[in-house]
Each structure stands twice: as C-alpha cells, then as structure tokens.
PDB file of C-alpha atoms and ligand atoms in Angstrom:
ATOM      1  CA  MET A 240      15.114  15.143  11.365  1.00 90.00           C
ATOM      2  CA  ALA A 241      14.515  18.543   9.849  1.00 88.00           C
ATOM      3  CA  PRO A 242      11.231  18.310   7.948  1.00 92.00           C
ATOM      4  CA  VAL A 243      11.513  19.096   4.245  1.00 96.00           C
ATOM      5  CA  PRO A 244       9.292  22.106   3.427  1.00 96.00           C
ATOM      6  CA  GLU A 245       6.392  20.956   1.265  1.00 95.00           C
ATOM      7  CA  ASP A 246       7.111  23.259  -1.692  1.00 94.00           C
ATOM      8  CA  LEU A 247      10.749  22.138  -1.786  1.00 95.00           C
ATOM      9  CA  PHE A 248       9.617  18.508  -1.592  1.00 94.00           C
ATOM     10  CA  VAL A 249       7.166  18.927  -4.461  1.00 92.00           C
ATOM     11  CA  GLU A 250       9.656  20.879  -6.581  1.00 92.00           C
ATOM     12  CA  ALA A 251      12.330  18.210  -6.097  1.00 94.00           C
ATOM     13  CA  CYS A 252       9.878  15.522  -7.215  1.00 93.00           C
ATOM     14  CA  GLU A 253       8.868  17.617 -10.230  1.00 92.00           C
ATOM     15  CA  ARG A 254      12.481  18.203 -11.230  1.00 92.00           C
ATOM     16  CA  ALA A 255      13.375  14.536 -10.859  1.00 94.00           C
ATOM     17  CA  VAL A 256      10.527  13.671 -13.234  1.00 93.00           C
ATOM     18  CA  ALA A 257      11.209  16.553 -15.633  1.00 91.00           C
ATOM     19  CA  ASN A 258      14.859  15.584 -15.991  1.00 92.00           C
ATOM     20  CA  ASN A 259      14.063  11.913 -16.558  1.00 94.00           C
ATOM     21  CA  LEU A 260      11.076  12.014 -18.884  1.00 91.00           C
ATOM     22  CA  GLU A 261      12.842   9.707 -21.340  1.00 92.00           C
ATOM     23  CA  PHE A 262      12.804   6.988 -18.672  1.00 94.00           C
ATOM     24  CA  VAL A 263       9.032   7.046 -18.234  1.00 92.00           C
ATOM     25  CA  PRO A 264       7.824   3.654 -19.557  1.00 92.00           C
ATOM     26  CA  PRO A 265       5.577   4.085 -22.590  1.00 92.00           C
ATOM     27  CA  TYR A 266       1.805   4.245 -22.310  1.00 90.00           C
ATOM     28  CA  GLY A 267       0.299   0.785 -22.543  1.00 89.00           C
ATOM     29  CA  SER A 268       3.395  -1.019 -21.235  1.00 90.00           C
ATOM     30  CA  GLY A 269       1.972  -1.257 -17.720  1.00 86.00           C
ATOM     31  CA  GLY A 270       5.240   0.126 -16.359  1.00 90.00           C
ATOM     32  CA  ALA A 271       5.712   3.296 -14.340  1.00 91.00           C
ATOM     33  CA  LEU A 272       8.342   5.753 -13.191  1.00 93.00           C
ATOM     34  CA  TYR A 273       8.665   5.088  -9.473  1.00 93.00           C
ATOM     35  CA  LEU A 274       9.590   8.088  -7.297  1.00 94.00           C
ATOM     36  CA  ARG A 275      11.446   7.460  -4.055  1.00 94.00           C
ATOM     37  CA  PRO A 276      12.118  10.505  -1.881  1.00 96.00           C
ATOM     38  CA  LEU A 277      14.713   9.904   0.819  1.00 96.00           C
ATOM     39  CA  LEU A 278      15.952  11.981   3.757  1.00 97.00           C
ATOM     40  CA  LEU A 279      19.139  11.077   5.570  1.00 94.00           C
ATOM     41  CA  GLY A 280      21.129  12.667   8.348  1.00 94.00           C
ATOM     42  CA  THR A 281      24.915  12.828   8.353  1.00 93.00           C
ATOM     43  CA  GLY A 282      27.684  14.550  10.279  1.00 94.00           C
ATOM     44  CA  PRO A 283      30.902  14.076  12.304  1.00 94.00           C
ATOM     45  CA  GLU A 284      28.998  12.995  15.400  1.00 89.00           C
ATOM     46  CA  ILE A 285      29.527   9.883  17.549  1.00 90.00           C
ATOM     47  CA  GLY A 286      27.214  10.976  20.369  1.00 92.00           C
ATOM     48  CA  LEU A 287      23.537  10.161  20.287  1.00 92.00           C
ATOM     49  CA  TYR A 288      22.267  13.444  18.904  1.00 92.00           C
ATOM     50  CA  PRO A 289      20.216  14.359  15.880  1.00 92.00           C
ATOM     51  CA  ALA A 290      22.454  14.790  12.829  1.00 93.00           C
ATOM     52  CA  PRO A 291      23.699  18.337  12.190  1.00 93.00           C
ATOM     53  CA  GLU A 292      23.008  18.050   8.479  1.00 95.00           C
ATOM     54  CA  PHE A 293      20.336  16.423   6.318  1.00 95.00           C
ATOM     55  CA  THR A 294      20.362  15.419   2.689  1.00 96.00           C
ATOM     56  CA  PHE A 295      17.140  15.170   0.730  1.00 97.00           C
ATOM     57  CA  ILE A 296      17.225  12.991  -2.364  1.00 97.00           C
ATOM     58  CA  VAL A 297      14.534  12.126  -4.880  1.00 97.00           C
ATOM     59  CA  MET A 298      15.346   9.009  -6.861  1.00 96.00           C
ATOM     60  CA  VAL A 299      13.346   7.833  -9.852  1.00 96.00           C
ATOM     61  CA  ILE A 300      13.472   4.384 -11.383  1.00 95.00           C
ATOM     62  CA  PRO A 301      11.487   2.924 -14.271  1.00 95.00           C
ATOM     63  CA  VAL A 302       9.665  -0.210 -13.165  1.00 90.00           C
ATOM     64  CA  GLY A 303       8.103  -2.878 -15.360  1.00 85.00           C
ATOM     65  CA  ASN A 304       4.579  -4.176 -15.344  1.00 81.00           C
ATOM     66  CA  PHE A 305       3.962  -5.592 -11.887  1.00 74.00           C
ATOM     67  CA  TYR A 306       1.197  -7.751 -13.303  1.00 72.00           C
ATOM     68  CA  LYS A 307       2.840  -9.278 -16.330  1.00 69.00           C
ATOM     69  CA  GLY A 308       1.005 -12.537 -16.815  1.00 66.00           C
ATOM     70  CA  GLY A 309      -2.024 -11.427 -14.801  1.00 70.00           C
ATOM     71  CA  VAL A 310      -2.765 -10.620 -11.203  1.00 78.00           C
ATOM     72  CA  SER A 311      -2.090 -13.752  -9.144  1.00 89.00           C
ATOM     73  CA  PRO A 312      -3.302 -13.802  -5.538  1.00 96.00           C
ATOM     74  CA  VAL A 313      -0.523 -14.676  -3.085  1.00 96.00           C
ATOM     75  CA  ASP A 314      -0.179 -16.795   0.048  1.00 97.00           C
ATOM     76  CA  CYS A 315       0.578 -14.833   3.222  1.00 98.00           C
ATOM     77  CA  LEU A 316       2.282 -15.803   6.481  1.00 98.00           C
ATOM     78  CA  VAL A 317       1.697 -14.039   9.811  1.00 98.00           C
ATOM     79  CA  VAL A 318       5.035 -13.217  11.441  1.00 97.00           C
ATOM     80  CA  GLU A 319       4.704 -14.587  14.979  1.00 93.00           C
ATOM     81  CA  THR A 320       8.248 -14.491  16.327  1.00 93.00           C
ATOM     82  CA  PHE A 321       9.116 -10.867  15.630  1.00 93.00           C
ATOM     83  CA  ASP A 322       7.317  -7.549  16.048  1.00 94.00           C
ATOM     84  CA  ARG A 323       7.668  -5.021  13.271  1.00 93.00           C
ATOM     85  CA  ALA A 324       7.003  -1.931  15.376  1.00 92.00           C
ATOM     86  CA  ALA A 325       6.676  -1.134  19.074  1.00 92.00           C
ATOM     87  CA  PRO A 326       3.126  -0.219  20.174  1.00 91.00           C
ATOM     88  CA  LEU A 327       3.977   3.465  20.639  1.00 92.00           C
ATOM     89  CA  GLY A 328       7.018   3.365  18.367  1.00 93.00           C
ATOM     90  CA  THR A 329       7.881   4.438  14.844  1.00 93.00           C
ATOM     91  CA  GLY A 330       5.700   2.032  12.857  1.00 94.00           C
ATOM     92  CA  ALA A 331       3.775   4.862  11.218  1.00 95.00           C
ATOM     93  CA  ALA A 332       6.908   6.299   9.579  1.00 93.00           C
ATOM     94  CA  LYS A 333       8.527   5.096   6.366  1.00 92.00           C
ATOM     95  CA  LEU A 334      11.760   4.707   8.248  1.00 91.00           C
ATOM     96  CA  GLY A 335      14.711   2.493   7.263  1.00 89.00           C
ATOM     97  CA  GLY A 336      14.834   1.008  10.752  1.00 89.00           C
ATOM     98  CA  ASN A 337      11.336  -0.455  10.343  1.00 90.00           C
ATOM     99  CA  TYR A 338      12.355  -2.527   7.333  1.00 89.00           C
ATOM    100  CA  ALA A 339      15.837  -3.956   7.780  1.00 90.00           C
ATOM    101  CA  PRO A 340      14.859  -5.990  10.889  1.00 90.00           C
ATOM    102  CA  VAL A 341      11.926  -7.575   9.029  1.00 93.00           C
ATOM    103  CA  LEU A 342      14.042  -8.726   6.062  1.00 94.00           C
ATOM    104  CA  LYS A 343      15.232 -11.909   7.746  1.00 95.00           C
ATOM    105  CA  HIS A 344      11.648 -12.918   8.512  1.00 96.00           C
ATOM    106  CA  SER A 345      10.212 -11.957   5.138  1.00 95.00           C
ATOM    107  CA  SER A 346      13.092 -13.707   3.306  1.00 96.00           C
ATOM    108  CA  ASP A 347      12.544 -16.881   5.377  1.00 97.00           C
ATOM    109  CA  ALA A 348       8.827 -16.703   4.596  1.00 97.00           C
ATOM    110  CA  LYS A 349       9.510 -16.223   0.873  1.00 96.00           C
ATOM    111  CA  ALA A 350      11.788 -19.264   0.878  1.00 97.00           C
ATOM    112  CA  ARG A 351       8.913 -21.243   2.434  1.00 96.00           C
ATOM    113  CA  GLY A 352       6.507 -20.131  -0.298  1.00 96.00           C
ATOM    114  CA  TYR A 353       4.917 -17.033   1.220  1.00 97.00           C
ATOM    115  CA  PRO A 354       5.610 -13.963  -0.921  1.00 95.00           C
ATOM    116  CA  ILE A 355       4.069 -11.672   1.687  1.00 96.00           C
ATOM    117  CA  THR A 356       4.136 -11.389   5.489  1.00 97.00           C
ATOM    118  CA  LEU A 357       1.530  -9.895   7.832  1.00 98.00           C
ATOM    119  CA  HIS A 358       2.091  -8.265  11.219  1.00 98.00           C
ATOM    120  CA  LEU A 359      -0.436  -8.172  14.055  1.00 98.00           C
ATOM    121  CA  ASP A 360      -0.398  -5.437  16.702  1.00 97.00           C
ATOM    122  CA  SER A 361       2.764  -5.868  18.760  1.00 96.00           C
ATOM    123  CA  LYS A 362       1.117  -5.457  22.163  1.00 96.00           C
ATOM    124  CA  THR A 363      -1.582  -8.133  22.025  1.00 97.00           C
ATOM    125  CA  HIS A 364      -1.054 -10.004  18.736  1.00 97.00           C
ATOM    126  CA  THR A 365      -4.815  -9.985  18.254  1.00 98.00           C
ATOM    127  CA  ASN A 366      -5.471  -7.203  15.742  1.00 98.00           C
ATOM    128  CA  VAL A 367      -4.318  -6.785  12.161  1.00 98.00           C
ATOM    129  CA  ASP A 368      -1.653  -4.117  11.626  1.00 98.00           C
ATOM    130  CA  GLU A 369      -0.247  -4.336   8.107  1.00 97.00           C
ATOM    131  CA  PHE A 370       1.968  -6.308   5.758  1.00 97.00           C
ATOM    132  CA  SER A 371       5.740  -5.786   5.956  1.00 95.00           C
ATOM    133  CA  THR A 372       5.797  -3.275   3.091  1.00 93.00           C
ATOM    134  CA  SER A 373       2.143  -2.536   2.381  1.00 95.00           C
ATOM    135  CA  ASN A 374      -1.210  -1.818   4.031  1.00 98.00           C
ATOM    136  CA  PHE A 375      -3.904  -4.413   4.725  1.00 98.00           C
ATOM    137  CA  VAL A 376      -7.237  -3.721   3.030  1.00 98.00           C
ATOM    138  CA  ALA A 377     -10.277  -5.979   2.891  1.00 98.00           C
ATOM    139  CA  LEU A 378     -13.758  -6.149   1.439  1.00 98.00           C
ATOM    140  CA  THR A 379     -16.673  -7.761   3.224  1.00 96.00           C
ATOM    141  CA  ALA A 380     -19.027  -9.921   1.243  1.00 80.00           C
ATOM    142  CA  PRO A 381     -21.640  -7.708  -0.424  1.00 73.00           C
ATOM    143  CA  SER A 382     -24.796  -7.537   1.661  1.00 64.00           C
ATOM    144  CA  SER A 383     -27.668  -8.047  -0.741  1.00 57.00           C
ATOM    145  CA  SER A 384     -30.181  -6.965   1.908  1.00 55.00           C
ATOM    146  CA  SER A 385     -28.945  -3.355   1.926  1.00 52.00           C
ATOM    147  CA  SER A 386     -29.247  -2.866  -1.811  1.00 49.00           C
ATOM    148  CA  SER A 387     -32.298  -2.930  -4.032  1.00 51.00           C
ATOM    149  CA  SER A 388     -32.640  -5.681  -6.604  1.00 49.00           C
ATOM    150  CA  GLU A 389     -31.531  -3.459  -9.485  1.00 47.00           C
ATOM    151  CA  GLU A 390     -28.492  -2.188  -7.665  1.00 55.00           C
ATOM    152  CA  GLU A 391     -25.363  -4.273  -7.661  1.00 64.00           C
ATOM    153  CA  ALA A 392     -24.625  -5.646  -4.193  1.00 78.00           C
ATOM    154  CA  GLN A 393     -21.932  -3.546  -2.556  1.00 93.00           C
ATOM    155  CA  PRO A 394     -19.046  -4.622  -0.352  1.00 96.00           C
ATOM    156  CA  THR A 395     -17.761  -2.647   2.628  1.00 97.00           C
ATOM    157  CA  PHE A 396     -14.151  -1.470   2.377  1.00 98.00           C
ATOM    158  CA  CYS A 397     -12.284  -2.142   5.647  1.00 98.00           C
ATOM    159  CA  ALA A 398      -8.847  -0.924   6.703  1.00 98.00           C
ATOM    160  CA  PRO A 399      -7.192  -1.312  10.122  1.00 98.00           C
ATOM    161  CA  GLU A 400      -6.888   1.613  12.493  1.00 97.00           C
ATOM    162  CA  SER A 401      -3.567   1.398  14.347  1.00 97.00           C
ATOM    163  CA  PRO A 402      -0.907   3.859  15.537  1.00 95.00           C
ATOM    164  CA  SER A 403       1.794   1.517  14.194  1.00 96.00           C
ATOM    165  CA  ILE A 404       0.961   1.363  10.489  1.00 97.00           C
ATOM    166  CA  LEU A 405       1.909   3.550   7.573  1.00 96.00           C
ATOM    167  CA  ASN A 406      -0.817   5.894   6.360  1.00 96.00           C
ATOM    168  CA  SER A 407      -0.509   4.601   2.794  1.00 97.00           C
ATOM    169  CA  VAL A 408      -1.393   7.132   0.100  1.00 96.00           C
ATOM    170  CA  THR A 409      -2.579   4.191  -2.009  1.00 97.00           C
ATOM    171  CA  LYS A 410      -5.021   3.202   0.736  1.00 98.00           C
ATOM    172  CA  GLN A 411      -6.235   6.808   1.023  1.00 98.00           C
ATOM    173  CA  SER A 412      -6.803   6.834  -2.735  1.00 98.00           C
ATOM    174  CA  LEU A 413      -8.657   3.503  -2.650  1.00 98.00           C
ATOM    175  CA  VAL A 414     -10.858   4.875   0.148  1.00 98.00           C
ATOM    176  CA  GLN A 415     -11.806   7.829  -2.070  1.00 98.00           C
ATOM    177  CA  LEU A 416     -12.569   5.512  -4.988  1.00 98.00           C
ATOM    178  CA  ALA A 417     -14.584   3.112  -2.792  1.00 98.00           C
ATOM    179  CA  LYS A 418     -16.649   6.073  -1.539  1.00 98.00           C
ATOM    180  CA  SER A 419     -17.166   7.233  -5.128  1.00 97.00           C
ATOM    181  CA  PHE A 420     -18.660   3.790  -5.879  1.00 97.00           C
ATOM    182  CA  GLY A 421     -21.071   4.333  -2.980  1.00 96.00           C
ATOM    183  CA  TRP A 422     -19.398   1.674  -0.823  1.00 97.00           C
ATOM    184  CA  GLN A 423     -19.257   1.901   2.953  1.00 97.00           C
ATOM    185  CA  VAL A 424     -15.768   2.515   4.331  1.00 98.00           C
ATOM    186  CA  GLU A 425     -14.683   1.319   7.781  1.00 98.00           C
ATOM    187  CA  ASN A 426     -11.397   2.466   9.302  1.00 98.00           C
ATOM    188  CA  ARG A 427     -11.341   0.532  12.529  1.00 98.00           C
ATOM    189  CA  VAL A 428      -9.547  -2.005  14.680  1.00 98.00           C
ATOM    190  CA  ILE A 429      -9.720  -5.323  12.827  1.00 98.00           C
ATOM    191  CA  PRO A 430      -9.369  -8.379  15.096  1.00 98.00           C
ATOM    192  CA  PHE A 431      -7.485 -11.172  13.338  1.00 98.00           C
ATOM    193  CA  SER A 432     -10.430 -13.416  14.238  1.00 98.00           C
ATOM    194  CA  GLU A 433     -12.412 -11.645  11.491  1.00 98.00           C
ATOM    195  CA  VAL A 434      -9.943 -13.123   9.011  1.00 98.00           C
ATOM    196  CA  THR A 435     -10.224 -16.654  10.384  1.00 98.00           C
ATOM    197  CA  ASP A 436     -14.032 -16.281  10.676  1.00 97.00           C
ATOM    198  CA  ASN A 437     -14.130 -15.506   6.945  1.00 96.00           C
ATOM    199  CA  ARG A 438     -15.683 -12.070   7.416  1.00 96.00           C
ATOM    200  CA  PHE A 439     -13.823 -10.885   4.326  1.00 97.00           C
ATOM    201  CA  GLN A 440     -14.596 -11.929   0.786  1.00 97.00           C
ATOM    202  CA  GLU A 441     -11.423 -10.274  -0.520  1.00 98.00           C
ATOM    203  CA  ILE A 442      -8.165  -9.259   1.153  1.00 98.00           C
ATOM    204  CA  ALA A 443      -5.314  -7.385  -0.487  1.00 98.00           C
ATOM    205  CA  ALA A 444      -2.065  -5.582   0.171  1.00 97.00           C
ATOM    206  CA  CYS A 445      -1.864  -2.038  -1.156  1.00 97.00           C
ATOM    207  CA  GLY A 446       1.035   0.295  -1.844  1.00 94.00           C
ATOM    208  CA  THR A 447       2.463   2.540  -4.527  1.00 90.00           C
ATOM    209  CA  ALA A 448       4.487  -0.081  -6.408  1.00 83.00           C
ATOM    210  CA  ALA A 449       1.842  -2.737  -7.111  1.00 86.00           C
ATOM    211  CA  VAL A 450      -1.282  -0.712  -6.175  1.00 91.00           C
ATOM    212  CA  ILE A 451      -3.174  -3.900  -5.177  1.00 94.00           C
ATOM    213  CA  THR A 452      -1.869  -7.410  -4.499  1.00 95.00           C
ATOM    214  CA  PRO A 453      -4.694  -9.838  -3.770  1.00 97.00           C
ATOM    215  CA  VAL A 454      -4.110 -12.316  -0.941  1.00 98.00           C
ATOM    216  CA  LYS A 455      -5.577 -15.809  -1.341  1.00 97.00           C
ATOM    217  CA  SER A 456      -4.630 -17.355   1.996  1.00 98.00           C
ATOM    218  CA  ILE A 457      -3.281 -16.301   5.379  1.00 98.00           C
ATOM    219  CA  GLU A 458      -1.458 -18.780   7.593  1.00 98.00           C
ATOM    220  CA  ARG A 459      -0.883 -18.273  11.307  1.00 98.00           C
ATOM    221  CA  GLY A 460       0.749 -20.811  13.575  1.00 95.00           C
ATOM    222  CA  GLY A 461       0.211 -23.666  11.108  1.00 95.00           C
ATOM    223  CA  VAL A 462      -3.453 -22.819  10.540  1.00 97.00           C
ATOM    224  CA  LYS A 463      -4.226 -21.687   7.011  1.00 98.00           C
ATOM    225  CA  THR A 464      -7.324 -19.622   6.228  1.00 98.00           C
ATOM    226  CA  MET A 465      -8.407 -19.481   2.603  1.00 98.00           C
ATOM    227  CA  ILE A 466      -9.818 -16.072   1.644  1.00 98.00           C
ATOM    228  CA  GLY A 467     -13.047 -15.777  -0.343  1.00 96.00           C
ATOM    229  CA  ASN A 468     -13.913 -18.479  -2.839  1.00 95.00           C
ATOM    230  CA  ALA A 469     -12.254 -20.473  -5.632  1.00 96.00           C
ATOM    231  CA  LYS A 470     -12.665 -17.523  -8.007  1.00 94.00           C
ATOM    232  CA  THR A 471     -11.048 -14.892  -5.754  1.00 94.00           C
ATOM    233  CA  GLN A 472      -8.283 -17.378  -4.953  1.00 95.00           C
ATOM    234  CA  ALA A 473      -7.494 -17.898  -8.643  1.00 94.00           C
ATOM    235  CA  SER A 474      -7.517 -14.242  -9.677  1.00 94.00           C
ATOM    236  CA  ILE A 475      -8.189 -10.768  -8.319  1.00 94.00           C
ATOM    237  CA  GLY A 476     -11.763 -10.580  -6.963  1.00 95.00           C
ATOM    238  CA  PRO A 477     -14.471  -8.341  -8.453  1.00 95.00           C
ATOM    239  CA  GLY A 478     -14.260  -5.639  -5.762  1.00 96.00           C
ATOM    240  CA  PHE A 479     -10.517  -5.090  -5.896  1.00 97.00           C
ATOM    241  CA  LEU A 480     -10.565  -5.438  -9.692  1.00 95.00           C
ATOM    242  CA  ARG A 481     -12.989  -2.511  -9.825  1.00 97.00           C
ATOM    243  CA  LEU A 482     -10.788  -0.425  -7.512  1.00 97.00           C
ATOM    244  CA  PHE A 483      -7.601  -1.387  -9.375  1.00 95.00           C
ATOM    245  CA  THR A 484      -9.145  -0.577 -12.760  1.00 94.00           C
ATOM    246  CA  ALA A 485     -10.307   2.844 -11.547  1.00 97.00           C
ATOM    247  CA  MET A 486      -6.932   3.643  -9.980  1.00 96.00           C
ATOM    248  CA  ARG A 487      -4.866   2.536 -12.983  1.00 92.00           C
ATOM    249  CA  GLY A 488      -7.325   4.265 -15.316  1.00 94.00           C
ATOM    250  CA  ILE A 489      -6.670   7.585 -13.586  1.00 96.00           C
ATOM    251  CA  GLN A 490      -2.903   6.969 -13.388  1.00 92.00           C
ATOM    252  CA  ASN A 491      -2.771   6.162 -17.120  1.00 90.00           C
ATOM    253  CA  GLY A 492      -4.868   9.183 -18.038  1.00 91.00           C
ATOM    254  CA  ASP A 493      -7.657   6.974 -19.434  1.00 95.00           C
ATOM    255  CA  LEU A 494     -10.174   8.119 -16.832  1.00 96.00           C
ATOM    256  CA  GLU A 495     -10.921  11.592 -15.577  1.00 96.00           C
ATOM    257  CA  ASP A 496      -9.172  12.531 -12.329  1.00 97.00           C
ATOM    258  CA  PRO A 497     -11.695  14.333 -10.123  1.00 97.00           C
ATOM    259  CA  TYR A 498      -9.348  14.250  -7.114  1.00 97.00           C
ATOM    260  CA  GLY A 499      -6.381  16.341  -8.230  1.00 95.00           C
ATOM    261  CA  TRP A 500      -3.959  13.386  -8.088  1.00 95.00           C
ATOM    262  CA  MET A 501      -2.474  14.002 -11.539  1.00 92.00           C
ATOM    263  CA  GLN A 502       0.023  16.595 -12.739  1.00 85.00           C
ATOM    264  CA  PRO A 503       0.970  16.933 -16.414  1.00 79.00           C
ATOM    265  CA  ALA A 504       4.656  16.121 -16.808  1.00 72.00           C
ATOM    266  CA  GLN A 505       5.082  18.401 -19.845  1.00 64.00           C
ATOM    267  CA  GLY A 506       4.043  21.382 -17.750  1.00 59.00           C
ATOM    268  CA  ILE A 507       6.602  20.307 -15.168  1.00 64.00           C
ATOM    269  CA  ALA A 508       9.336  20.072 -17.803  1.00 57.00           C
ATOM    270  CA  HIS A 509       8.703  23.591 -19.083  1.00 57.00           C
ATOM    271  CA  ARG A 510       8.571  25.160 -15.670  1.00 58.00           C
ATOM    272  CA  HIS A 511      12.021  23.820 -14.754  1.00 56.00           C
ATOM    273  CA  GLU A 512      13.763  24.332 -18.080  1.00 55.00           C
TER     274      GLU A 512
HETATM  275  C1  LIG B 657       5.371   1.972   1.577  1.00 92.45           C
HETATM  276  C2  LIG B 657       4.554   1.243   2.572  1.00 92.45           C
HETATM  277  C3  LIG B 657       3.160   1.191   2.462  1.00 92.45           C
HETATM  278  C4  LIG B 657       2.424   1.755   1.292  1.00 92.45           C
HETATM  279  O1  LIG B 657       2.395   3.143   1.300  1.00 92.45           O
HETATM  280  P1  LIG B 657       2.095   3.956  -0.030  1.00 92.45           P
HETATM  281  O2  LIG B 657       2.083   5.373   0.468  1.00 92.45           O
HETATM  282  O3  LIG B 657       0.771   3.525  -0.530  1.00 92.45           O
HETATM  283  O4  LIG B 657       3.186   3.643  -1.001  1.00 92.45           O
HETATM  284  C5  LIG B 657       2.433   0.573   3.475  1.00 92.45           C
HETATM  285  N1  LIG B 657       3.062  -0.009   4.528  1.00 92.45           N
HETATM  286  C6  LIG B 657       4.398   0.005   4.653  1.00 92.45           C
HETATM  287  C7  LIG B 657       5.014  -0.651   5.837  1.00 92.45           C
HETATM  288  C8  LIG B 657       5.186   0.623   3.668  1.00 92.45           C
HETATM  289  O5  LIG B 657       6.495   0.609   3.788  1.00 92.45           O
END
C-alpha cells in the first residue's frame, strides 16, 4: 500500500477532530472521541497485484466511559487451536486480515465467559505474544530489597518482545510513564511459564480504547492461573492504577503533559477554518 505521508495523516486527523468538536464527550464523563484512521486499496483488478488506488479515511466516533461501574479485572483464555499471525507474517500491522480470522475464536471464548483471548508465539506456543486486540503488559511483584525503607517498593514493567505483535502506542506511553515513576522496564521475550509460575503480580491488556484492562486469570488447556492476589483479582491493582491515573490525567488535561502527547483542539479548529 502507498504509505500516507505523515503531514497528510496528521492533518486529516486534525480536520476530523476540528469538524466534529461537538461530538467530543464532555469533560468528566469519562468518554472520549475515538479516532480510527483507515487505508484501503481499490481498483478494477482481478489479478493479484497491489491496488492501483488507495483511499485514506479518518473516522471519529464518540465512545462512552469504558469503566462505568469501576474497573473489573477479566478472565482470559489462551487460544490454542488457531494462530493469530505467522511467525514472520503481518502480525505487527493493524491489518484487517489479522482480525477477522480471530473473531470466531474470540466470540466462542466470550460465550464461554472469557471476555479476552491471548495468543502465544505461533512457532513454538511457548512465549506470550499479545491479546487479540491489545498488547500484553505485566508488573512483577515489587522487590523490597532494591528499595530503601522510605521508598515505596517498585514493580518492574514487562512487555513481550516479538516480531508478530502490534507496537501499541498505549504501551509505548505506559513505558514512558513507568520510567517516569523510576520503575524498571523490560521489553523481552516472556515465556508463558512466567505467567503460570506467578512471576507477575499484575497483568493487563492495553490499547487506545480502554487504556488498561486488568486480567485476573489466564486459562490454558483447562489449567487456570489466578493472577496476583484477592485484591488485584477484585479490582485494578496498585501498579496499573497508578499508570492508568497518570495516563487519564494527561488525556483529560488534569496533569501536565511533559511528553508532547497533547494538542489543543481549539487551535486545530482555527487552523482549518
Ligand atoms: C489496536 C491494537 C493494539 C493496541 O494498539 P494501540 O496503538 O495502543 O491502540 C494492540 N494489539 C492489537 C492486536 C491491536 O489491534
């Protein structure tokens, strides 16, 4: 596909927001205006060639509060009978073809009581890749030995390294926030055995729509591993709560944004009038 030049991409996003300001959910509602850029190829072509023409669309849609009624940790099922992405395939791209084939498996899982599904690496089924529509992130139990008595014990933020997962902008943002807290960050291969060995005190899915969805259990082949303790299974754990609060605080304009993530929408509106 023809890549969309960055300035055109950004301008299209700005215009979509500027022309739909009245659909931005009000401050304090917990809602957001979700932006969904989309690139599709079309043309009078039956042969297997790249499309002669591409259409770039930016859709916006107001979404409600993802966490109405509180953040409830979810049960997760590992998809064993289907691979989301080939080892050297297109798993790293937000590509329609990566999602439609998973729907059957995620719908079946939902019907069985698992709102979220996890994929292991397709080649060996031993390492964690990501959830069907979000990245896997985890916090190790805080090591009290590495911090002085006055300092709060600090977890390590872990995210899987894999050529088959999406490089989530939410994960990249959480990494920056975790570093700003002084936490260690590990981007590395994560064997699934670390999940079953209870190496992680908190596990969550992260992506633009919900930011963080805590996971309370992960089941694989009939074996269910509970994550963390009774507290983190009942509600979002302290580590991810801190990250979520910082992220939402910046998004809502309540906290200073030292990272350049925010753009004032009024300025956008005037520029494109
Ligand atoms: C959209 C998506 C994510 C999250 O990416 P963000 O850039 O944070 O929205 C992660 N994994 C998959 C498979 C996705 O489709």
